[in-house]
Tab-separated table of C-alpha atoms and ligand atoms in Angstrom:
chain	number	residue	atom	x	y	z
A	1	UNK	CA	7.957	12.748	-17.630
A	2	UNK	CA	5.275	14.611	-15.732
A	3	UNK	CA	1.557	14.223	-16.469
A	4	UNK	CA	0.255	17.400	-14.812
A	5	UNK	CA	3.164	19.765	-14.303
A	6	UNK	CA	0.949	22.626	-13.095
A	7	UNK	CA	-0.115	20.662	-10.061
A	8	UNK	CA	2.737	18.227	-9.556
A	9	UNK	CA	5.293	21.077	-9.512
A	10	UNK	CA	3.144	23.765	-7.872
A	11	UNK	CA	4.787	26.081	-5.321
A	12	UNK	CA	4.000	25.316	-1.690
A	13	UNK	CA	2.154	28.589	-1.374
A	14	UNK	CA	-0.101	27.885	-4.355
A	15	UNK	CA	-0.735	24.372	-3.081
A	16	UNK	CA	-1.762	25.734	0.335
A	17	UNK	CA	-4.196	28.119	-1.362
A	18	UNK	CA	-5.684	25.346	-3.483
A	19	UNK	CA	-5.961	23.024	-0.488
A	20	UNK	CA	-7.578	25.759	1.634
A	21	UNK	CA	-10.177	26.489	-1.022
A	22	UNK	CA	-10.963	22.823	-1.500
A	23	UNK	CA	-11.086	22.076	2.216
A	24	UNK	CA	-13.677	24.811	2.708
A	25	UNK	CA	-15.777	23.328	-0.097
A	26	UNK	CA	-15.628	19.747	1.124
A	27	UNK	CA	-16.482	20.768	4.688
A	28	UNK	CA	-19.528	22.668	3.426
A	29	UNK	CA	-20.473	19.568	1.484
A	30	UNK	CA	-20.283	17.072	4.320
A	31	UNK	CA	-21.846	19.464	6.831
A	32	UNK	CA	-24.895	20.013	4.699
A	33	UNK	CA	-25.232	16.567	3.093
A	34	UNK	CA	-24.096	14.027	5.665
A	35	UNK	CA	-25.726	13.893	9.045
A	36	UNK	CA	-23.056	11.920	10.915
A	37	UNK	CA	-20.454	14.547	9.947
A	38	UNK	CA	-22.710	17.433	10.874
A	39	UNK	CA	-23.453	15.910	14.269
A	40	UNK	CA	-19.827	15.209	14.936
A	41	UNK	CA	-18.767	18.729	14.010
A	42	UNK	CA	-21.509	20.164	16.176
A	43	UNK	CA	-20.355	18.028	19.072
A	44	UNK	CA	-16.834	19.376	18.567
A	45	UNK	CA	-18.194	22.930	18.371
A	46	UNK	CA	-16.957	23.535	14.806
A	47	UNK	CA	-18.978	25.042	11.964
A	48	UNK	CA	-18.006	25.377	8.286
A	49	UNK	CA	-17.335	29.096	8.949
A	50	UNK	CA	-14.483	28.123	11.265
A	51	UNK	CA	-12.635	26.507	8.365
A	52	UNK	CA	-10.917	29.273	6.414
A	53	UNK	CA	-7.491	27.842	5.768
A	54	UNK	CA	-5.962	24.387	5.439
A	55	UNK	CA	-4.318	24.994	8.842
A	56	UNK	CA	-7.792	24.976	10.398
A	57	UNK	CA	-8.044	21.277	9.608
A	58	UNK	CA	-6.800	20.438	13.114
A	59	UNK	CA	-10.087	21.779	14.514
A	60	UNK	CA	-11.968	18.941	12.826
A	61	UNK	CA	-12.658	15.565	14.429
A	62	UNK	CA	-11.019	12.388	13.084
A	63	UNK	CA	-12.824	9.609	11.257
A	64	UNK	CA	-11.860	5.952	11.104
A	65	UNK	CA	-12.678	2.564	9.624
A	66	UNK	CA	-15.089	2.095	12.494
A	67	UNK	CA	-17.235	4.942	11.126
A	68	UNK	CA	-17.479	3.174	7.777
A	69	UNK	CA	-18.612	0.051	9.612
A	70	UNK	CA	-21.049	1.911	11.857
A	71	UNK	CA	-22.678	3.679	8.903
A	72	UNK	CA	-22.527	0.664	6.591
A	73	UNK	CA	-23.300	0.633	3.752
A	74	UNK	CA	-24.206	4.162	2.588
A	75	UNK	CA	-24.585	6.257	5.735
A	76	UNK	CA	-21.521	8.369	4.985
A	77	UNK	CA	-22.487	9.344	1.436
A	78	UNK	CA	-22.487	13.061	0.756
A	79	UNK	CA	-24.054	12.727	-2.688
A	80	UNK	CA	-27.497	11.401	-3.615
A	81	UNK	CA	-27.538	7.741	-4.675
A	82	UNK	CA	-28.538	8.888	-8.172
A	83	UNK	CA	-25.040	10.371	-8.550
A	84	UNK	CA	-23.199	7.271	-7.345
A	85	UNK	CA	-21.952	5.368	-10.374
A	86	UNK	CA	-19.654	2.801	-8.757
A	87	UNK	CA	-19.167	0.971	-5.488
A	88	UNK	CA	-15.984	-0.590	-4.176
A	89	UNK	CA	-15.443	-2.482	-0.973
A	90	UNK	CA	-12.617	-3.766	1.131
A	91	UNK	CA	-12.922	-6.776	3.344
A	92	UNK	CA	-12.039	-6.292	6.942
A	93	UNK	CA	-10.721	-8.948	9.247
A	94	UNK	CA	-14.155	-9.424	10.762
A	95	UNK	CA	-17.761	-9.142	9.687
A	96	UNK	CA	-19.034	-6.795	7.023
A	97	UNK	CA	-16.777	-5.140	4.479
A	98	UNK	CA	-16.501	-1.376	4.263
A	99	UNK	CA	-18.247	0.075	1.227
A	100	UNK	CA	-17.488	3.291	-0.657
A	101	UNK	CA	-19.519	5.072	-3.351
A	102	UNK	CA	-18.005	7.094	-6.186
A	103	UNK	CA	-19.536	9.702	-8.500
A	104	UNK	CA	-18.509	10.241	-12.117
A	105	UNK	CA	-16.372	13.127	-10.994
A	106	UNK	CA	-14.654	10.909	-8.396
A	107	UNK	CA	-13.812	8.439	-11.164
A	108	UNK	CA	-12.373	11.301	-13.236
A	109	UNK	CA	-10.119	12.337	-10.341
A	110	UNK	CA	-9.035	8.733	-9.863
A	111	UNK	CA	-8.085	8.458	-13.548
A	112	UNK	CA	-6.166	11.722	-13.308
A	113	UNK	CA	-4.092	10.699	-10.298
A	114	UNK	CA	-3.524	7.259	-11.814
A	115	UNK	CA	-2.174	8.889	-14.968
A	116	UNK	CA	0.285	10.917	-12.885
A	117	UNK	CA	1.607	7.662	-11.429
A	118	UNK	CA	2.062	5.776	-14.684
A	119	UNK	CA	3.669	8.790	-16.383
A	120	UNK	CA	6.155	9.061	-13.517
A	121	UNK	CA	7.116	5.418	-14.124
A	122	UNK	CA	8.034	6.393	-17.694
A	123	UNK	CA	4.994	4.776	-19.316
A	124	UNK	CA	3.187	6.293	-22.296
A	125	UNK	CA	0.783	5.525	-25.094
A	126	UNK	CA	3.045	3.089	-26.902
A	127	UNK	CA	3.279	0.775	-23.922
A	128	UNK	CA	1.367	-2.329	-22.910
A	129	UNK	CA	0.446	-2.758	-19.257
A	130	UNK	CA	-0.751	-6.022	-17.747
A	131	UNK	CA	-3.016	-5.412	-14.772
A	132	UNK	CA	-2.722	-8.422	-12.481
A	133	UNK	CA	-4.406	-6.864	-9.476
A	134	UNK	CA	-7.752	-8.481	-8.774
A	135	UNK	CA	-10.726	-6.943	-10.592
A	136	UNK	CA	-13.946	-6.525	-8.683
A	137	UNK	CA	-14.751	-4.912	-5.382
A	138	UNK	CA	-11.012	-4.540	-4.696
A	139	UNK	CA	-9.848	-1.201	-6.126
A	140	UNK	CA	-6.556	-2.519	-7.547
A	141	UNK	CA	-7.788	-3.950	-10.855
A	142	UNK	CA	-10.267	-1.328	-12.025
A	143	UNK	CA	-8.199	1.519	-10.559
A	144	UNK	CA	-5.022	0.586	-12.416
A	145	UNK	CA	-7.077	-0.274	-15.492
A	146	UNK	CA	-8.544	3.200	-15.971
A	147	UNK	CA	-5.181	4.844	-15.290
A	148	UNK	CA	-3.655	2.852	-18.159
A	149	UNK	CA	-6.485	3.816	-20.488
A	150	UNK	CA	-6.203	7.453	-19.467
A	151	UNK	CA	-2.578	7.735	-20.586
A	152	UNK	CA	-3.529	6.019	-23.844
A	153	UNK	CA	-1.426	2.915	-23.210
A	154	UNK	CA	-2.807	-0.568	-23.884
A	155	UNK	CA	-4.274	-2.418	-20.932
A	156	UNK	CA	-4.402	-6.179	-20.558
A	157	UNK	CA	-7.071	-6.769	-17.904
A	158	UNK	CA	-5.697	-10.070	-16.579
A	159	UNK	CA	-6.837	-9.805	-12.966
A	160	UNK	CA	-5.032	-12.138	-10.551
A	161	UNK	CA	-4.606	-15.887	-10.730
A	162	UNK	CA	-3.883	-18.331	-13.548
A	163	UNK	CA	-0.169	-17.769	-13.234
A	164	UNK	CA	0.911	-19.744	-16.321
A	165	UNK	CA	-1.400	-17.706	-18.521
A	166	UNK	CA	-0.106	-14.509	-16.961
A	167	UNK	CA	3.414	-15.470	-18.043
A	168	UNK	CA	2.293	-16.439	-21.530
A	169	UNK	CA	0.454	-13.138	-22.067
A	170	UNK	CA	3.392	-11.106	-20.768
A	171	UNK	CA	5.667	-12.974	-23.121
A	172	UNK	CA	3.513	-13.139	-26.250
A	173	UNK	CA	2.046	-9.640	-26.111
A	174	UNK	CA	5.275	-7.815	-25.332
A	175	UNK	CA	4.043	-6.427	-22.028
A	176	UNK	CA	6.210	-3.552	-20.776
A	177	UNK	CA	4.732	-3.037	-17.329
A	178	UNK	CA	3.220	-5.380	-14.768
A	179	UNK	CA	0.811	-4.026	-12.155
A	180	UNK	CA	0.487	-6.454	-9.226
A	181	UNK	CA	1.067	-6.816	-5.518
A	182	UNK	CA	4.794	-7.225	-4.812
A	183	UNK	CA	4.127	-10.672	-3.378
A	184	UNK	CA	2.328	-11.774	-6.537
A	185	UNK	CA	5.122	-10.236	-8.613
A	186	UNK	CA	7.593	-12.372	-6.657
A	187	UNK	CA	5.521	-15.460	-7.414
A	188	UNK	CA	5.340	-14.500	-11.104
A	189	UNK	CA	9.109	-13.911	-11.171
A	190	UNK	CA	9.639	-17.412	-9.829
A	191	UNK	CA	7.181	-18.832	-12.358
A	192	UNK	CA	8.935	-16.949	-15.179
A	193	UNK	CA	12.214	-18.610	-14.233
A	194	UNK	CA	10.722	-22.052	-14.583
A	195	UNK	CA	8.715	-21.186	-17.706
A	196	UNK	CA	9.751	-22.288	-21.211
A	197	UNK	CA	10.691	-18.672	-22.049
A	198	UNK	CA	14.068	-17.012	-21.546
A	199	UNK	CA	14.166	-13.746	-19.672
A	200	UNK	CA	15.488	-11.865	-22.741
A	201	UNK	CA	12.348	-12.856	-24.618
A	202	UNK	CA	10.217	-10.660	-22.343
A	203	UNK	CA	9.795	-6.941	-22.953
A	204	UNK	CA	9.049	-6.360	-19.270
A	205	UNK	CA	10.740	-3.199	-17.893
A	206	UNK	CA	8.512	-1.691	-15.206
A	207	UNK	CA	6.704	-2.920	-12.087
A	208	UNK	CA	3.730	-1.035	-10.628
A	209	UNK	CA	3.625	-2.573	-7.182
A	210	UNK	CA	1.557	-1.763	-4.128
A	211	UNK	CA	-1.440	-2.701	-1.977
A	212	UNK	CA	0.825	-4.138	0.752
A	213	UNK	CA	4.052	-3.192	2.512
A	214	UNK	CA	7.250	-4.243	0.741
A	215	UNK	CA	10.850	-3.570	1.694
A	216	UNK	CA	13.759	-2.173	-0.317
A	217	UNK	CA	15.300	-5.635	-0.110
A	218	UNK	CA	12.190	-7.150	-1.714
A	219	UNK	CA	12.350	-4.459	-4.405
A	220	UNK	CA	15.935	-5.428	-5.273
A	221	UNK	CA	15.025	-9.108	-5.284
A	222	UNK	CA	12.114	-8.652	-7.738
A	223	UNK	CA	14.100	-6.227	-9.886
A	224	UNK	CA	16.960	-8.682	-10.218
A	225	UNK	CA	14.722	-11.667	-10.927
A	226	UNK	CA	12.554	-9.880	-13.514
A	227	UNK	CA	15.145	-7.479	-14.907
A	228	UNK	CA	12.840	-4.498	-14.323
A	229	UNK	CA	12.608	-1.251	-12.345
A	230	UNK	CA	9.980	-1.636	-9.650
A	231	UNK	CA	7.952	1.379	-8.513
A	232	UNK	CA	5.710	1.863	-5.530
A	233	UNK	CA	2.041	2.784	-5.911
A	234	UNK	CA	-0.030	3.560	-2.836
A	235	UNK	CA	-3.722	3.819	-2.143
A	236	UNK	CA	-6.588	2.659	0.018
A	237	UNK	CA	-10.225	1.916	-0.712
A	238	UNK	CA	-11.624	4.533	1.642
A	239	UNK	CA	-9.644	7.363	0.041
A	240	UNK	CA	-9.234	6.257	-3.590
A	241	UNK	CA	-7.636	2.901	-4.484
A	242	UNK	CA	-4.268	2.935	-6.282
A	243	UNK	CA	-3.050	6.423	-7.161
A	244	UNK	CA	-3.132	8.246	-3.841
A	245	UNK	CA	0.666	8.169	-4.040
A	246	UNK	CA	3.457	7.105	-6.390
A	247	UNK	CA	7.208	7.026	-6.730
A	248	UNK	CA	9.034	9.080	-9.351
A	249	UNK	CA	12.272	8.073	-11.068
A	250	UNK	CA	14.292	9.260	-8.032
A	251	UNK	CA	12.576	6.704	-5.799
A	252	UNK	CA	13.204	8.815	-2.729
A	253	UNK	CA	9.756	8.586	-1.237
A	254	UNK	CA	6.195	8.252	-2.461
A	255	UNK	CA	4.689	11.515	-3.769
A	256	UNK	CA	1.183	12.075	-2.495
A	257	UNK	CA	-1.448	13.679	-4.707
A	258	UNK	CA	-2.044	16.258	-2.028
A	259	UNK	CA	-4.221	18.514	-4.184
A	260	UNK	CA	-6.883	15.804	-3.800
A	261	UNK	CA	-5.837	13.929	-0.646
A	262	UNK	CA	-4.500	16.109	2.162
A	263	UNK	CA	-2.085	14.178	4.404
A	264	UNK	CA	-1.205	14.697	8.059
A	265	UNK	CA	0.905	12.663	10.440
A	266	UNK	CA	-0.319	12.187	13.986
A	267	UNK	CA	0.834	10.395	17.075
A	268	UNK	CA	-1.277	7.208	16.968
A	269	UNK	CA	-1.636	7.216	20.752
A	270	UNK	CA	-2.531	10.852	21.436
A	271	UNK	CA	-3.840	12.044	18.049
A	272	UNK	CA	-1.492	15.071	18.239
A	273	UNK	CA	-0.061	16.290	14.877
A	274	UNK	CA	3.614	15.419	14.434
A	275	UNK	CA	6.217	17.602	12.674
A	276	UNK	CA	7.756	16.941	9.243
A	277	UNK	CA	10.053	13.937	9.144
A	278	UNK	CA	8.700	12.257	12.283
A	279	UNK	CA	7.072	8.861	11.862
A	280	UNK	CA	3.485	8.446	12.947
A	281	UNK	CA	0.042	7.509	11.665
A	282	UNK	CA	-0.992	8.828	8.267
A	283	UNK	CA	-4.303	10.691	8.149
A	284	UNK	CA	-6.073	11.812	4.958
A	285	UNK	CA	-8.760	14.330	4.139
A	286	UNK	CA	-10.257	13.959	0.669
A	287	UNK	CA	-10.386	17.497	-0.722
A	288	UNK	CA	-12.403	16.894	-3.885
A	289	UNK	CA	-14.407	13.742	-3.327
A	290	UNK	CA	-18.139	13.964	-3.852
A	291	UNK	CA	-19.514	10.471	-3.207
A	292	UNK	CA	-18.033	9.718	0.167
A	293	UNK	CA	-15.609	12.412	1.288
A	294	UNK	CA	-13.627	11.459	4.377
A	295	UNK	CA	-12.380	14.036	6.836
A	296	UNK	CA	-9.185	13.347	8.783
A	297	UNK	CA	-9.450	9.621	8.123
A	298	UNK	CA	-7.008	7.599	10.225
A	299	UNK	CA	-5.341	5.100	7.903
A	300	UNK	CA	-3.391	3.119	10.579
A	301	UNK	CA	-0.431	3.249	8.131
A	302	UNK	CA	2.870	4.341	9.645
A	303	UNK	CA	5.131	6.754	7.781
A	304	UNK	CA	6.702	10.243	7.800
A	305	UNK	CA	6.270	13.188	5.405
A	306	UNK	CA	8.926	15.325	3.686
A	307	UNK	CA	8.151	18.659	2.054
A	308	UNK	CA	11.356	19.711	0.280
A	309	UNK	CA	11.267	19.738	-3.531
A	310	UNK	CA	12.257	16.426	-5.071
A	311	UNK	CA	15.082	16.273	-7.588
A	312	UNK	CA	12.551	15.112	-10.214
A	313	UNK	CA	11.095	18.652	-10.063
A	314	UNK	CA	7.881	17.666	-8.307
A	315	UNK	CA	6.905	19.605	-5.229
A	316	UNK	CA	4.220	17.164	-4.083
A	317	UNK	CA	4.947	16.023	-0.538
A	318	UNK	CA	6.744	12.683	-0.222
A	319	UNK	CA	6.070	9.991	2.328
A	320	UNK	CA	8.496	7.286	3.396
A	321	UNK	CA	7.731	3.832	2.121
A	322	UNK	CA	5.119	2.292	4.382
A	323	UNK	CA	6.706	-0.483	6.369
A	324	UNK	CA	3.649	-1.457	8.298
A	325	UNK	CA	0.375	-0.526	9.858
A	326	UNK	CA	-0.296	0.066	13.543
A	327	UNK	CA	-2.359	-3.151	13.277
A	328	UNK	CA	0.519	-5.202	11.777
A	329	UNK	CA	2.800	-4.705	14.696
A	330	UNK	CA	3.270	-7.837	16.754
A	331	UNK	CA	4.220	-7.493	20.365
A	332	UNK	CA	6.210	-10.589	21.205
A	333	UNK	CA	7.567	-10.923	24.729
A	334	UNK	CA	7.103	-7.180	25.003
A	335	UNK	CA	9.141	-6.401	21.899
A	336	UNK	CA	7.585	-4.657	18.892
A	337	UNK	CA	8.078	-6.710	15.732
A	338	UNK	CA	7.055	-5.760	12.192
A	339	UNK	CA	6.877	-8.498	9.534
A	340	UNK	CA	8.691	-6.074	7.187
A	341	UNK	CA	11.787	-6.287	9.431
A	342	UNK	CA	11.807	-10.044	8.988
A	343	UNK	CA	11.334	-9.641	5.238
A	344	UNK	CA	14.318	-7.344	4.904
A	345	UNK	CA	16.618	-9.766	6.750
A	346	UNK	CA	15.492	-12.759	4.697
A	347	UNK	CA	15.917	-10.931	1.389
A	348	UNK	CA	19.442	-9.822	2.390
A	349	UNK	CA	20.617	-13.388	2.976
A	350	UNK	CA	21.810	-15.257	-0.077
A	351	UNK	CA	20.726	-18.703	1.129
A	352	UNK	CA	16.983	-18.060	1.442
A	353	UNK	CA	14.040	-17.547	-0.864
A	354	UNK	CA	11.980	-14.427	-0.079
A	355	UNK	CA	9.048	-16.467	1.208
A	356	UNK	CA	8.345	-16.843	4.915
A	357	UNK	CA	5.567	-17.288	7.445
A	358	UNK	CA	5.479	-16.122	11.053
A	359	UNK	CA	3.536	-17.972	13.746
A	360	UNK	CA	3.155	-16.459	17.180
A	361	UNK	CA	1.604	-18.342	20.084
A	362	UNK	CA	1.543	-18.395	23.867
A	363	UNK	CA	2.730	-21.570	25.547
A	364	UNK	CA	3.099	-21.808	29.337
A	365	UNK	CA	2.538	-18.077	29.584
A	366	UNK	CA	5.416	-17.305	27.279
A	367	UNK	CA	5.155	-15.972	23.746
A	368	UNK	CA	6.596	-18.187	21.041
A	369	UNK	CA	7.901	-16.734	17.777
A	370	UNK	CA	8.449	-19.122	14.901
A	371	UNK	CA	9.522	-18.239	11.385
A	372	UNK	CA	9.186	-20.746	8.594
A	373	UNK	CA	11.482	-19.859	5.717
A	374	UNK	CA	12.398	-21.479	2.421
A	375	UNK	CA	16.004	-22.418	1.756
A	376	UNK	CA	17.202	-22.017	-1.839
A	377	UNK	CA	17.545	-25.310	-3.694
A	378	UNK	CA	21.330	-25.047	-3.944
A	379	UNK	CA	21.644	-24.660	-0.156
A	380	UNK	CA	19.055	-27.247	0.840
A	381	UNK	CA	20.741	-30.450	1.998
A	382	UNK	CA	20.242	-33.542	4.171
A	383	UNK	CA	23.366	-32.658	6.068
A	384	UNK	CA	22.128	-31.750	9.542
A	385	UNK	CA	25.162	-29.725	10.436
A	386	UNK	CA	24.874	-27.388	7.423
A	387	UNK	CA	21.187	-26.882	8.083
A	388	UNK	CA	21.861	-26.113	11.754
A	389	UNK	CA	24.451	-23.550	10.660
A	390	UNK	CA	21.892	-21.916	8.363
A	391	UNK	CA	19.323	-21.811	11.155
A	392	UNK	CA	21.785	-20.191	13.520
A	393	UNK	CA	22.805	-17.655	10.945
A	394	UNK	CA	19.303	-16.444	10.180
A	395	UNK	CA	18.099	-16.575	13.798
A	396	UNK	CA	21.065	-14.468	14.845
A	397	UNK	CA	20.506	-11.939	12.064
A	398	UNK	CA	16.810	-11.588	12.877
A	399	UNK	CA	17.541	-11.207	16.555
A	400	UNK	CA	19.996	-8.395	15.812
A	401	UNK	CA	17.298	-6.529	13.855
A	402	UNK	CA	14.123	-7.154	15.843
A	403	UNK	CA	15.584	-7.711	19.291
A	404	UNK	CA	14.335	-11.204	20.056
A	405	UNK	CA	15.385	-14.626	18.888
A	406	UNK	CA	12.949	-16.552	16.687
A	407	UNK	CA	12.662	-20.333	16.330
A	408	UNK	CA	13.497	-21.058	12.729
A	409	UNK	CA	11.867	-23.784	10.676
A	410	UNK	CA	13.726	-24.350	7.424
A	411	UNK	CA	11.718	-25.748	4.550
A	412	UNK	CA	12.315	-26.686	0.931
A	413	UNK	CA	11.673	-24.200	-1.878
A	414	UNK	CA	8.011	-23.848	-2.874
A	415	UNK	CA	6.688	-25.170	0.435
A	416	UNK	CA	5.034	-21.938	1.542
A	417	UNK	CA	1.789	-21.056	-0.144
A	418	UNK	CA	2.211	-18.384	-2.838
A	419	UNK	CA	0.005	-15.308	-2.895
A	420	UNK	CA	-1.898	-13.972	-5.877
A	421	UNK	CA	-3.104	-10.851	-4.074
A	422	UNK	CA	-2.208	-9.417	-0.714
A	423	UNK	CA	0.076	-11.802	1.085
A	424	UNK	CA	-0.740	-13.140	4.541
A	425	UNK	CA	2.442	-13.768	6.452
A	426	UNK	CA	1.420	-13.937	10.086
A	427	UNK	CA	-0.657	-16.241	12.218
A	428	UNK	CA	-1.053	-14.946	15.743
A	429	UNK	CA	-2.639	-17.803	17.641
A	430	UNK	CA	-2.707	-15.735	20.838
A	431	UNK	CA	-5.772	-13.853	19.595
A	432	UNK	CA	-7.807	-17.048	19.894
A	433	UNK	CA	-6.708	-17.542	23.486
A	434	UNK	CA	-7.723	-14.165	24.918
B	501	DLL	O1	-4.708	-1.915	-1.483
B	501	DLL	C1	-5.411	-0.134	-2.936
B	501	DLL	C2	-4.288	-0.408	-3.851
B	501	DLL	C3	-4.451	-1.328	-4.880
B	501	DLL	C4	-3.067	0.252	-3.711
B	501	DLL	C5	-3.394	-1.562	-5.751
B	501	DLL	C6	-2.027	0.007	-4.578
B	501	DLL	C7	-2.191	-0.909	-5.597
B	501	DLL	P1	-7.015	-1.562	0.357
B	501	DLL	O2	-7.293	-2.940	0.000
B	501	DLL	O3	-8.085	-0.737	0.970
B	501	DLL	O4	-6.573	-0.739	-0.914
B	501	DLL	O5	-5.762	-1.558	1.310
B	501	DLL	C8	-5.186	-0.356	1.733
B	501	DLL	O6	-3.012	-1.409	1.897
B	501	DLL	O7	-3.860	1.280	4.076
B	501	DLL	C9	-1.867	0.078	3.314
B	501	DLL	O8	-1.858	-0.513	4.585
B	501	DLL	C10	-1.702	-1.001	2.259
B	501	DLL	N1	-1.007	-0.458	1.081
B	501	DLL	C11	-1.535	-0.041	-0.083
B	501	DLL	N2	-0.559	0.351	-0.931
B	501	DLL	C12	0.618	0.198	-0.264
B	501	DLL	C13	1.980	0.443	-0.572
B	501	DLL	C14	-5.510	-1.025	-1.728
B	501	DLL	N3	2.367	0.907	-1.759
B	501	DLL	C15	-3.990	-0.635	2.611
B	501	DLL	N4	2.899	0.176	0.376
B	501	DLL	C16	-3.249	0.629	3.002
B	501	DLL	C17	2.545	-0.292	1.591
B	501	DLL	C18	0.322	-0.302	1.032
B	501	DLL	N5	1.283	-0.548	1.938
């Protein structure tokens, strides 16, 4: 089912026209209402008159998370504070969070794009959706919440945490869809298995998972454990929480709501635009935002875009599943390693639980690379030889995928701390030594 066929199935030409019109408007808005943007455009020698078509976007300077920090908290608003009705924030790794302000119209757009997502997952007004993303400054909870209300389904505003109660509510209330981070979903799946309820007693069919990278292997693992179909939902605080992108029933990429959020792919090193299908850094321009529009915002997320019509009928551009951010990439002994590569290997191997933790360090001027991973109960034994065999097997497999050999530390099931929100899977001790 399609929520807004007019837009979701619009011809490329019509979409270009709509995007061009909206780009002109948003550029006028920021130029006249937001000094940092005006100054930056002036420095680049661009005026709103130079922006006539969506293709002209390349003339505009980029923005980044650093700008949100530099103009913290409200320096990048393009609407008067009297029109800001909500604030969200995302915590960075250091110091102050970044803060965004939304107008009533921004909230309406958010609800609209959220409804497109849920409808694509096959959800409608007779369904019950449990929102287990955190509520609060994080956009996950409230963002998913209003999307559920907008399609007329029933929302259970659980927020994250209290895992036993989550299971009980899902069971007792006949919840059809669970909205959570994939890592929390994995934890809930595990808790469901050891709960007093049988899997057939749940009405759970759909997963609405996002807010962190997750592999196809992890998707299969959660789907099998929960007996559901798991869909991707993408978003980021700066642009618009969950609902910037979503998977349809074909699951061949994440459709981006490009009538509101215009995507580009650039080379993260040079900033040069990259052609369709080539992986690079995703950049967004918000075409309709009023509160805090962002122009050519560098997300640090790595993906590629595809423009051919999808077999679901939607014409909205699709991006490949995001397997990592420029910032996630570890360089270990000169080799680029993404935690998602490790995840896919671990999920493929029968003997291991999909929980792991990577520690990187520098000892005697050499990088160390250790992966702690849980062995499934039925494979966990005191027999040294069998455990050594398991270690060898996984180390070899990881080496063949990432290019370097890790030290493996095998642990019992449930040793590694479970995540209720975004999972943290890496400790890079080298950063403390520089
Ligand atoms: O995570 C918004 C969100 C909430 C999306 C709930 C989906 C569901 P932030 O906390 O600002 O916002 O983090 C944004 O998370 O730049 C990506 O690196 C990552 N991310 C979000 N969704 C996905 C996804 C929310 N589906 C950052 N796949 C983004 C991979 C994702 N990474």
